[in-house]
mmCIF file of C-alpha atoms and ligand atoms in Angstrom:
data_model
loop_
_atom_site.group_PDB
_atom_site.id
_atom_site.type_symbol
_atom_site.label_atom_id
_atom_site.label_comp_id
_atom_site.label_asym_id
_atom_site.label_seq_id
_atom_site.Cartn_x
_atom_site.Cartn_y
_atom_site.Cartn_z
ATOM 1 C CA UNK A 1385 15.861 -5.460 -4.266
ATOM 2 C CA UNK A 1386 16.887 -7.021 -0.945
ATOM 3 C CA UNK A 1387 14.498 -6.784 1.775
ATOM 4 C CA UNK A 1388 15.072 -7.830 5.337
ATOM 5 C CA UNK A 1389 11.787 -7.984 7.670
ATOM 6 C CA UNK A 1390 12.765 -7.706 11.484
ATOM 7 C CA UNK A 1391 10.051 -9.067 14.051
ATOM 8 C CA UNK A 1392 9.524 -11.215 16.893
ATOM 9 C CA UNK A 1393 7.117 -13.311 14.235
ATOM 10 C CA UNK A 1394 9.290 -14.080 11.189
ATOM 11 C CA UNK A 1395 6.507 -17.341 10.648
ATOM 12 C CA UNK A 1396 3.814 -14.852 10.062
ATOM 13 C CA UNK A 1397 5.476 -13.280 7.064
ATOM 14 C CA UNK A 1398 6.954 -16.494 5.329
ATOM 15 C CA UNK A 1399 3.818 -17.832 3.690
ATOM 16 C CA UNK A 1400 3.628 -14.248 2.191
ATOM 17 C CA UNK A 1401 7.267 -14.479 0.848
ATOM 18 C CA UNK A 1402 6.670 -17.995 -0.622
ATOM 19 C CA UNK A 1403 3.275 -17.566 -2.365
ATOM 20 C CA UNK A 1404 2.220 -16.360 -5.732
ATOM 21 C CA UNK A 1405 3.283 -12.988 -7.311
ATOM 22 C CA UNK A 1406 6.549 -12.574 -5.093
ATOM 23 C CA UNK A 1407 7.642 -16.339 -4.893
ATOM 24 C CA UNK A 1408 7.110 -15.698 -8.971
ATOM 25 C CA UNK A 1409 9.843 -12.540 -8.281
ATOM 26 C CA UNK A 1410 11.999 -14.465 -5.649
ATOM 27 C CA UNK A 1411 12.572 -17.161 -8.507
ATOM 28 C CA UNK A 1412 12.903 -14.777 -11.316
ATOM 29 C CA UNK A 1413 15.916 -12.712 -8.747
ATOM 30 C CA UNK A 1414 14.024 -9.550 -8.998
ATOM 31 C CA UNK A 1415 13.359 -9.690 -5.110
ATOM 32 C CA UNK A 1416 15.570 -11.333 -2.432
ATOM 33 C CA UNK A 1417 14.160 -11.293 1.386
ATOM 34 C CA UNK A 1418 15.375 -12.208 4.752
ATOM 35 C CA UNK A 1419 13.643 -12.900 7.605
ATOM 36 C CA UNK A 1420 15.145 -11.564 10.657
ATOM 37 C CA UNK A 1421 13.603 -13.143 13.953
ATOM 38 C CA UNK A 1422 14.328 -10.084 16.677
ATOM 39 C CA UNK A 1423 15.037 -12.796 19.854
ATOM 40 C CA UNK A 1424 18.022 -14.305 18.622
ATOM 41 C CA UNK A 1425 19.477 -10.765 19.084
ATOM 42 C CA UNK A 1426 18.152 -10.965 22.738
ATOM 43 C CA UNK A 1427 20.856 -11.408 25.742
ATOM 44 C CA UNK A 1428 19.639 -13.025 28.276
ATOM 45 C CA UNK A 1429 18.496 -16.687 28.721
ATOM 46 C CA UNK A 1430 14.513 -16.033 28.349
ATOM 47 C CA UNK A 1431 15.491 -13.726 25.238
ATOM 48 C CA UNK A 1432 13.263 -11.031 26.656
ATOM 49 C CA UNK A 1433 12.337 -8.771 24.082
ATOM 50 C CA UNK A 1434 10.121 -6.219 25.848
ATOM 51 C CA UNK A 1435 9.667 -4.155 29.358
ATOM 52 C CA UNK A 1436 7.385 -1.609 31.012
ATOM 53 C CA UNK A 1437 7.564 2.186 29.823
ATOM 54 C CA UNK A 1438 9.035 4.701 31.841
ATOM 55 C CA UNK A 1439 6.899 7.324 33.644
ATOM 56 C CA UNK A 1440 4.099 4.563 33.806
ATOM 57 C CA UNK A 1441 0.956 3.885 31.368
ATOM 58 C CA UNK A 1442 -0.405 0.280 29.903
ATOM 59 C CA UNK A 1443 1.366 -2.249 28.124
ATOM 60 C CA UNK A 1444 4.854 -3.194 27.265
ATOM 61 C CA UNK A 1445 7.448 -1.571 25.048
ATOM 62 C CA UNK A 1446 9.961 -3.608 23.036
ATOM 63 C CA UNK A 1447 13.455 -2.650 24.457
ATOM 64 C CA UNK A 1448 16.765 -1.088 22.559
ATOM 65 C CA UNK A 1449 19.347 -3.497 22.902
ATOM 66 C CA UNK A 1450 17.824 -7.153 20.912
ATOM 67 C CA UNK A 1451 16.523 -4.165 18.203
ATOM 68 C CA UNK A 1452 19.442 -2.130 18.095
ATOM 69 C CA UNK A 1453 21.693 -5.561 17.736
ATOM 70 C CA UNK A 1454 19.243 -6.671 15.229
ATOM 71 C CA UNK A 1455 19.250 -3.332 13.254
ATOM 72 C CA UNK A 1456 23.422 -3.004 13.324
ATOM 73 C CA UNK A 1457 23.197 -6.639 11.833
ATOM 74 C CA UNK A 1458 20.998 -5.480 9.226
ATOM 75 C CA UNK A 1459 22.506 -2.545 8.336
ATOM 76 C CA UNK A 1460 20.863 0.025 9.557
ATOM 77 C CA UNK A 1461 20.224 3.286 9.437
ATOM 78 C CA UNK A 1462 23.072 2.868 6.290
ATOM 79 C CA UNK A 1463 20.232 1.367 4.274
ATOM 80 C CA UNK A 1464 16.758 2.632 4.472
ATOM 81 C CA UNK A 1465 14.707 1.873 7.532
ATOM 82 C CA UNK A 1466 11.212 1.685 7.669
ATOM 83 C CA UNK A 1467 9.330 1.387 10.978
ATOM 84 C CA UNK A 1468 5.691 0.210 10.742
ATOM 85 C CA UNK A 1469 3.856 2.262 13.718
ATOM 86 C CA UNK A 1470 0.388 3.981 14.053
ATOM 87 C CA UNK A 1471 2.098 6.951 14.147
ATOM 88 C CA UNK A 1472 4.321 7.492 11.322
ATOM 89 C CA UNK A 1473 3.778 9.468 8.145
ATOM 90 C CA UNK A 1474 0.712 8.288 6.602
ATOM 91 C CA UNK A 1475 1.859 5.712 3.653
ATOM 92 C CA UNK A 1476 0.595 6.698 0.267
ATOM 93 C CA UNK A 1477 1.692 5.568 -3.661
ATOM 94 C CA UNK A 1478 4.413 8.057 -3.957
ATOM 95 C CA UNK A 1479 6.065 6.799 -0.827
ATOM 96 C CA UNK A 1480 5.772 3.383 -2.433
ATOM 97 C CA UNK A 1481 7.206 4.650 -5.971
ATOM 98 C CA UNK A 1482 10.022 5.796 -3.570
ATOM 99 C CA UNK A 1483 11.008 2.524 -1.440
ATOM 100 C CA UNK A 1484 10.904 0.995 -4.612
ATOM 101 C CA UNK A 1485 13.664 2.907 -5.889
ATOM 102 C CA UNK A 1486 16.312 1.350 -3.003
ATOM 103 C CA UNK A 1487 18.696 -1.406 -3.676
ATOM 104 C CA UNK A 1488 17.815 -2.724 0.073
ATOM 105 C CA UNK A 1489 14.848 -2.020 2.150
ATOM 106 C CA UNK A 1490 15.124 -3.012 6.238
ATOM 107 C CA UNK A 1491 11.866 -3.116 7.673
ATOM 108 C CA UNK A 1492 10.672 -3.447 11.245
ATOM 109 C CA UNK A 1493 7.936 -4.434 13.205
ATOM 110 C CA UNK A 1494 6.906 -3.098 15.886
ATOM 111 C CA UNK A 1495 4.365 -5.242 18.815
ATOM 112 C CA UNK A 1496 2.810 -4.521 22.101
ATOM 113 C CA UNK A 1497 3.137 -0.589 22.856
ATOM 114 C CA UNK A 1498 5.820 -0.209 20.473
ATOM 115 C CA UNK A 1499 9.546 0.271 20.490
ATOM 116 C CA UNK A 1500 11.826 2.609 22.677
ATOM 117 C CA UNK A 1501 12.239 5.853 21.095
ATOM 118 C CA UNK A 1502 15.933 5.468 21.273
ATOM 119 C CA UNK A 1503 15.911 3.312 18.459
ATOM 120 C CA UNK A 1504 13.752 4.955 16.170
ATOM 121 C CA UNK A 1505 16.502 8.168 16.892
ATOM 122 C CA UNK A 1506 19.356 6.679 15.687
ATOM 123 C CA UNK A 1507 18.186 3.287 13.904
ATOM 124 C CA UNK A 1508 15.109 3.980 11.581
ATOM 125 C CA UNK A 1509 15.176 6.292 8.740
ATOM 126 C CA UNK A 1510 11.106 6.236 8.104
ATOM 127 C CA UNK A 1511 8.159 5.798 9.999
ATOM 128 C CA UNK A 1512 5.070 4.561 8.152
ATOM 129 C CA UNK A 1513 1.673 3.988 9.548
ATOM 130 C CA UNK A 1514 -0.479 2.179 6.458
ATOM 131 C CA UNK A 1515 -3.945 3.765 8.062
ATOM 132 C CA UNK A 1516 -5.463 5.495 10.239
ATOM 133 C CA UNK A 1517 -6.204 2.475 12.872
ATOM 134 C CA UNK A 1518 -4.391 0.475 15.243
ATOM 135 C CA UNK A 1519 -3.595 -3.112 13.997
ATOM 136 C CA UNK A 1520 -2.139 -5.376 16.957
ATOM 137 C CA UNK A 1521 0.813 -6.435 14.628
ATOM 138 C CA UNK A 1522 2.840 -4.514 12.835
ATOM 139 C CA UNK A 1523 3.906 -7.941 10.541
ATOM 140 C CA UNK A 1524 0.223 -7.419 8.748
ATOM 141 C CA UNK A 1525 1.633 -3.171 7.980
ATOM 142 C CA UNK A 1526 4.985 -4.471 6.854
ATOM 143 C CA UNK A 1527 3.048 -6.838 4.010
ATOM 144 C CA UNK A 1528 1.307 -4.087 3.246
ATOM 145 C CA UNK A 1529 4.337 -1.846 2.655
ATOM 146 C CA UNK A 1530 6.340 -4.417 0.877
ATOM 147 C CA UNK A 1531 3.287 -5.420 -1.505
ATOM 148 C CA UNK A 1532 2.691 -1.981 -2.813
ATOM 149 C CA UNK A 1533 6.513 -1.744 -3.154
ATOM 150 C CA UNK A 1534 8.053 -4.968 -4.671
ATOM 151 C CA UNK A 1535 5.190 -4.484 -7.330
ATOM 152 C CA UNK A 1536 7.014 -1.359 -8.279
ATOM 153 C CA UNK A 1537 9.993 -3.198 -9.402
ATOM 154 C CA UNK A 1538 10.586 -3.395 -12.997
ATOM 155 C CA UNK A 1539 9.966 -7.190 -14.152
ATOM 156 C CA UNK A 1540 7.918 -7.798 -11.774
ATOM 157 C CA UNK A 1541 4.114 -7.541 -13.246
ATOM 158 C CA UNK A 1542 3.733 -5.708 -16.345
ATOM 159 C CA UNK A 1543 4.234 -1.679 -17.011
ATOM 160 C CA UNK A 1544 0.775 -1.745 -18.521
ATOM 161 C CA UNK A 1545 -1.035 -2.707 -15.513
ATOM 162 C CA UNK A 1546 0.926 -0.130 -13.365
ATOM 163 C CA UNK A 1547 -0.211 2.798 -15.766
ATOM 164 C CA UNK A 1548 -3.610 2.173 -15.862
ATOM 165 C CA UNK A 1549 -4.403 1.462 -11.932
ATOM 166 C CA UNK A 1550 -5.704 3.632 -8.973
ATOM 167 C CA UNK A 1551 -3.565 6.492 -8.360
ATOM 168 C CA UNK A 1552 -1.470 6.114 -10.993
ATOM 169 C CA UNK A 1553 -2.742 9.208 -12.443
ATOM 170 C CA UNK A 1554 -4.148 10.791 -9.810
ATOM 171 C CA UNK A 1555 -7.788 9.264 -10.202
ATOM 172 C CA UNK A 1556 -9.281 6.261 -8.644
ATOM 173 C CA UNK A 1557 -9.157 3.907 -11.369
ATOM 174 C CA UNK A 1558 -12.521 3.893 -13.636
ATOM 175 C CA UNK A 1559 -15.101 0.783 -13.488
ATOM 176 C CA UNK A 1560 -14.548 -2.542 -15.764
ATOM 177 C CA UNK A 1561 -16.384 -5.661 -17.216
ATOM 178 C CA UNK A 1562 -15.961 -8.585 -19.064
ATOM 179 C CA UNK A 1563 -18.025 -10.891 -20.630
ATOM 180 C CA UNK A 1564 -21.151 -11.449 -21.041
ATOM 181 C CA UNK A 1565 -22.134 -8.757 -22.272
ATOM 182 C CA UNK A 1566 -25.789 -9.023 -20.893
ATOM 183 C CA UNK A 1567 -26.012 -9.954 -17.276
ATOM 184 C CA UNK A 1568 -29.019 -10.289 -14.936
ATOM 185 C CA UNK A 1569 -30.626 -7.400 -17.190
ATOM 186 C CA UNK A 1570 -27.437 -5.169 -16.617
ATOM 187 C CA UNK A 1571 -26.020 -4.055 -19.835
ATOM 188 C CA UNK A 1572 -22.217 -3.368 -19.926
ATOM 189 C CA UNK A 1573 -21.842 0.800 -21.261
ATOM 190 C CA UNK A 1574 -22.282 0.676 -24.909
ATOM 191 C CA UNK A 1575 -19.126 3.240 -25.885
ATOM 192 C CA UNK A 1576 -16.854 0.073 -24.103
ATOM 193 C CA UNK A 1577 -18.204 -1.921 -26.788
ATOM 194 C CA UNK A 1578 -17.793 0.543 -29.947
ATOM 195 C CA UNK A 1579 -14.587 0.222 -30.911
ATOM 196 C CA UNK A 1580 -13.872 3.877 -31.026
ATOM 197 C CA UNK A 1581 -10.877 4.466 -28.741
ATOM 198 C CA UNK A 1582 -11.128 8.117 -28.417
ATOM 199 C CA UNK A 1583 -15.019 8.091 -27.110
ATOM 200 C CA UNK A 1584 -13.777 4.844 -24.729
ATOM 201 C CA UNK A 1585 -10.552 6.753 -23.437
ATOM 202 C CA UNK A 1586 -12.898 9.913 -22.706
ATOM 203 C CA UNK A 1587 -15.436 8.042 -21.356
ATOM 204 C CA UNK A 1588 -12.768 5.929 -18.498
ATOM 205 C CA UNK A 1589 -11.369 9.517 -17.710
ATOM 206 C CA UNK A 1590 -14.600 10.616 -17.178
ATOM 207 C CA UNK A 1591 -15.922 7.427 -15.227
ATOM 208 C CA UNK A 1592 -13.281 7.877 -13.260
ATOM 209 C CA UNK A 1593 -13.693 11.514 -12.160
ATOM 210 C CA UNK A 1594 -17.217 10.481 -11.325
ATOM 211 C CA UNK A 1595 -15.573 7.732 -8.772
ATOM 212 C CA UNK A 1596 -13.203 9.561 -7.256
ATOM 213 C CA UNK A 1597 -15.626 12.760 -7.054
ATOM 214 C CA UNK A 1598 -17.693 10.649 -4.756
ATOM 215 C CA UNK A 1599 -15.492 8.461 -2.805
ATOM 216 C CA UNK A 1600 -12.202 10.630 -2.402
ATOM 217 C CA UNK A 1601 -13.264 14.463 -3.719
ATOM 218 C CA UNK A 1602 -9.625 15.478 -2.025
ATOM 219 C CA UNK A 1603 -7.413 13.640 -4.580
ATOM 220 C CA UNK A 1604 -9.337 16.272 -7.127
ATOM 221 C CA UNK A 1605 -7.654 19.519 -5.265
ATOM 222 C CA UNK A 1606 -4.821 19.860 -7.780
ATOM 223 C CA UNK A 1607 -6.684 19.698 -10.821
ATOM 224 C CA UNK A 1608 -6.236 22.882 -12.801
ATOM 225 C CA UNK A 1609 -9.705 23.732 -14.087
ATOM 226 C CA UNK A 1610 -8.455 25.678 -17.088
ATOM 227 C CA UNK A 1611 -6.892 22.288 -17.844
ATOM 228 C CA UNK A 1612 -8.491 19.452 -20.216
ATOM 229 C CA UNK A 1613 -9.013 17.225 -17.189
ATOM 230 C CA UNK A 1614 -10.486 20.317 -15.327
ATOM 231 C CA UNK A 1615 -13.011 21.090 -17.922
ATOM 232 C CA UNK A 1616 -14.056 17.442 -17.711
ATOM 233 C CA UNK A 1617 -14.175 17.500 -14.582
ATOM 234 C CA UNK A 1618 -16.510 20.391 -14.330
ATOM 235 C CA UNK A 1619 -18.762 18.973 -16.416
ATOM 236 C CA UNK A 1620 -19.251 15.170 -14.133
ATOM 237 C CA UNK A 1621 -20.000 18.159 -11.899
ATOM 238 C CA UNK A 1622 -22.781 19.855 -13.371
ATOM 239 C CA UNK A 1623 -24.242 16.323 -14.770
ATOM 240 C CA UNK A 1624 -23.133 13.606 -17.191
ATOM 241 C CA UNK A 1625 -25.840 12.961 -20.517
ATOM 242 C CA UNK A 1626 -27.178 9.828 -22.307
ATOM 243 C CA UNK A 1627 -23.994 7.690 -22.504
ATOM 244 C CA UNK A 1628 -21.839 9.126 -19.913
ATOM 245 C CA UNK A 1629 -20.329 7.098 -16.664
ATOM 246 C CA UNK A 1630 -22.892 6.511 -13.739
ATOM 247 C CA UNK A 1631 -20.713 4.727 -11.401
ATOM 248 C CA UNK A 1632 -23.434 3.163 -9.923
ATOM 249 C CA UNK A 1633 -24.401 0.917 -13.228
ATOM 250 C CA UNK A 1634 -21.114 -1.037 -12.205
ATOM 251 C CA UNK A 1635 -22.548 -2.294 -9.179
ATOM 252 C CA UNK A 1636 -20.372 -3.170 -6.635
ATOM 253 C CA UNK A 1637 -19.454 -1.239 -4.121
ATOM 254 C CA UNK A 1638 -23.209 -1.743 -2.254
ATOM 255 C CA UNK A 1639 -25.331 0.522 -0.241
ATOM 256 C CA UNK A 1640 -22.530 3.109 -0.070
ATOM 257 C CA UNK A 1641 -21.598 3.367 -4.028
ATOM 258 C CA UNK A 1642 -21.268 7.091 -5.389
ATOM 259 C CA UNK A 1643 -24.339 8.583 -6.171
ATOM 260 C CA UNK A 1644 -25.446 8.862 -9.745
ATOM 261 C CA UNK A 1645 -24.066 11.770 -11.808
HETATM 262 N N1 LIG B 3144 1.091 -1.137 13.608
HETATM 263 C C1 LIG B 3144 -0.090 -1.099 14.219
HETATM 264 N N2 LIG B 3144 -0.952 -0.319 13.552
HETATM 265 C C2 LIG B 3144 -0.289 0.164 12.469
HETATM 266 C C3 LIG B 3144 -0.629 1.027 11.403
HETATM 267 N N3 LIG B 3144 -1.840 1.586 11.295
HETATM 268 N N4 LIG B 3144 0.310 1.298 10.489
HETATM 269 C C4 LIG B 3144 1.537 0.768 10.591
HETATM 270 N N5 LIG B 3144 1.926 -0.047 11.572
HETATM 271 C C5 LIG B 3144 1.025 -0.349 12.517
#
């Protein structure tokens, strides 16, 4: 995958592009990137990348003409064109799944008030905000994007990992530990210990139910409670026995961790 990062900060976003997991995929030629700096598309002497909005209100907005340059250059709206903005479509795993599917991803980021709608009409094929919140740069959303993306590709880390993460399947992925067994009196679950890899498998499914029951109960809408899932489901509802998953023996997640089951 090629992607090309617009903004008026390209140094922001190089130590990301040269560090760790994607300088690992840069080398290997899974990933190529370029970073696009916005003001050498500006015209004028001071390349002057923003100006005041119409109809009056606070801040600046950046202007069409160094963006629209910058996008033609690019490619754009021919490839896909993601704008980073508070108020875009609310970015989720599936949306990743999908970017990650593109031979070439063109991303830009947005600063001050934002960009002149102008652009986003004829330029950008997606807008994506990565939260509810306002960040003051959209170069930290854009990392954001292209992490959960490039991650996607195949080569990149291995399939196993991918399968068995958050929202992978739906749930909120289940608690872990490693050794020692025995720590500070806290006892890892005895099932992850047994061997058997039916009771372990039932008992992750279930651990996670109880985790995503407590911090994000809406991911659990499309469960179909005839289903196998739905039947374990119901029963994290109506209370877990001797050696079922209570999230809150992982520790963690402090004062705010789900409540027992
Ligand atoms: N730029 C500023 N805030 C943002 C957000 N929440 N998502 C995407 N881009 C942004």
């Amino acid at each position: 995958m090629k992607i090309k990062v617009l903004s008026l900060f390209p140094e922001i976003l190089e130590a990301y592009f040269s560090a760790s997991i994607m300088k690992r995929a840069v080398a290997k030629g899974l990933v190529s990137y370029e970073l696009v700096d916005i003001r050498d598309y500006a015209y004028d002497r001071h390349r002057k990348c923003d100006d005041e909005v119409f109809g009056g209100g606070a801040g600046m907005l950046m202007k069409p003409e160094p963006l629209d340059r910058a996008l033609e250059a690019a490619g754009s709206p021919a490839l896909r064109t993601i704008y980073v903005t508070p108020s875009g479509r609310l970015f989720n795993q599936a949306m990743a799944a999908d970017f990650a599917r593109e031979e070439n991803l063109v991303i830009l980021c947005g600063r001050y008030e934002g960009i002149d709608q102008r652009i986003i009409d004829t330029r950008v094929t997606d807008e994506v905000s990565i939260g509810d919140y306002v960040l003051s740069s959209g170069e930290v959303a854009a990392m954001v994007v292209v992490d959960a993306v490039y991650r996607l590709i195949p080569g990149v880390i291995s399939g196993e990992s991918l399968a068995e993460e958050s929202f992978s399947s739906g749930l909120l992925e289940y608690p872990q530990y490693t050794r020692p067994e025995e720590y500070a009196t806290m006892h890892v679950p005895e099932v992850l210990v047994s061997g058997n890899h039916a009771a372990i498998a039932r008992w992750r499914l279930k651990a996670s139910l109880v985790k995503t029951l407590a911090y994000r109960p809406e991911l659990l809408h499309t469960i179909d409670l005839s289903s196998e899932l739905g039947r374990l489901l119901k029963e994290v509802i109506d209370g877990g026995g001797e050696n079922e998953p209570r999230t809150a023996d992982s520790g963690g997640t402090g004062a705010d961790r789900p409540a027992r089951i």
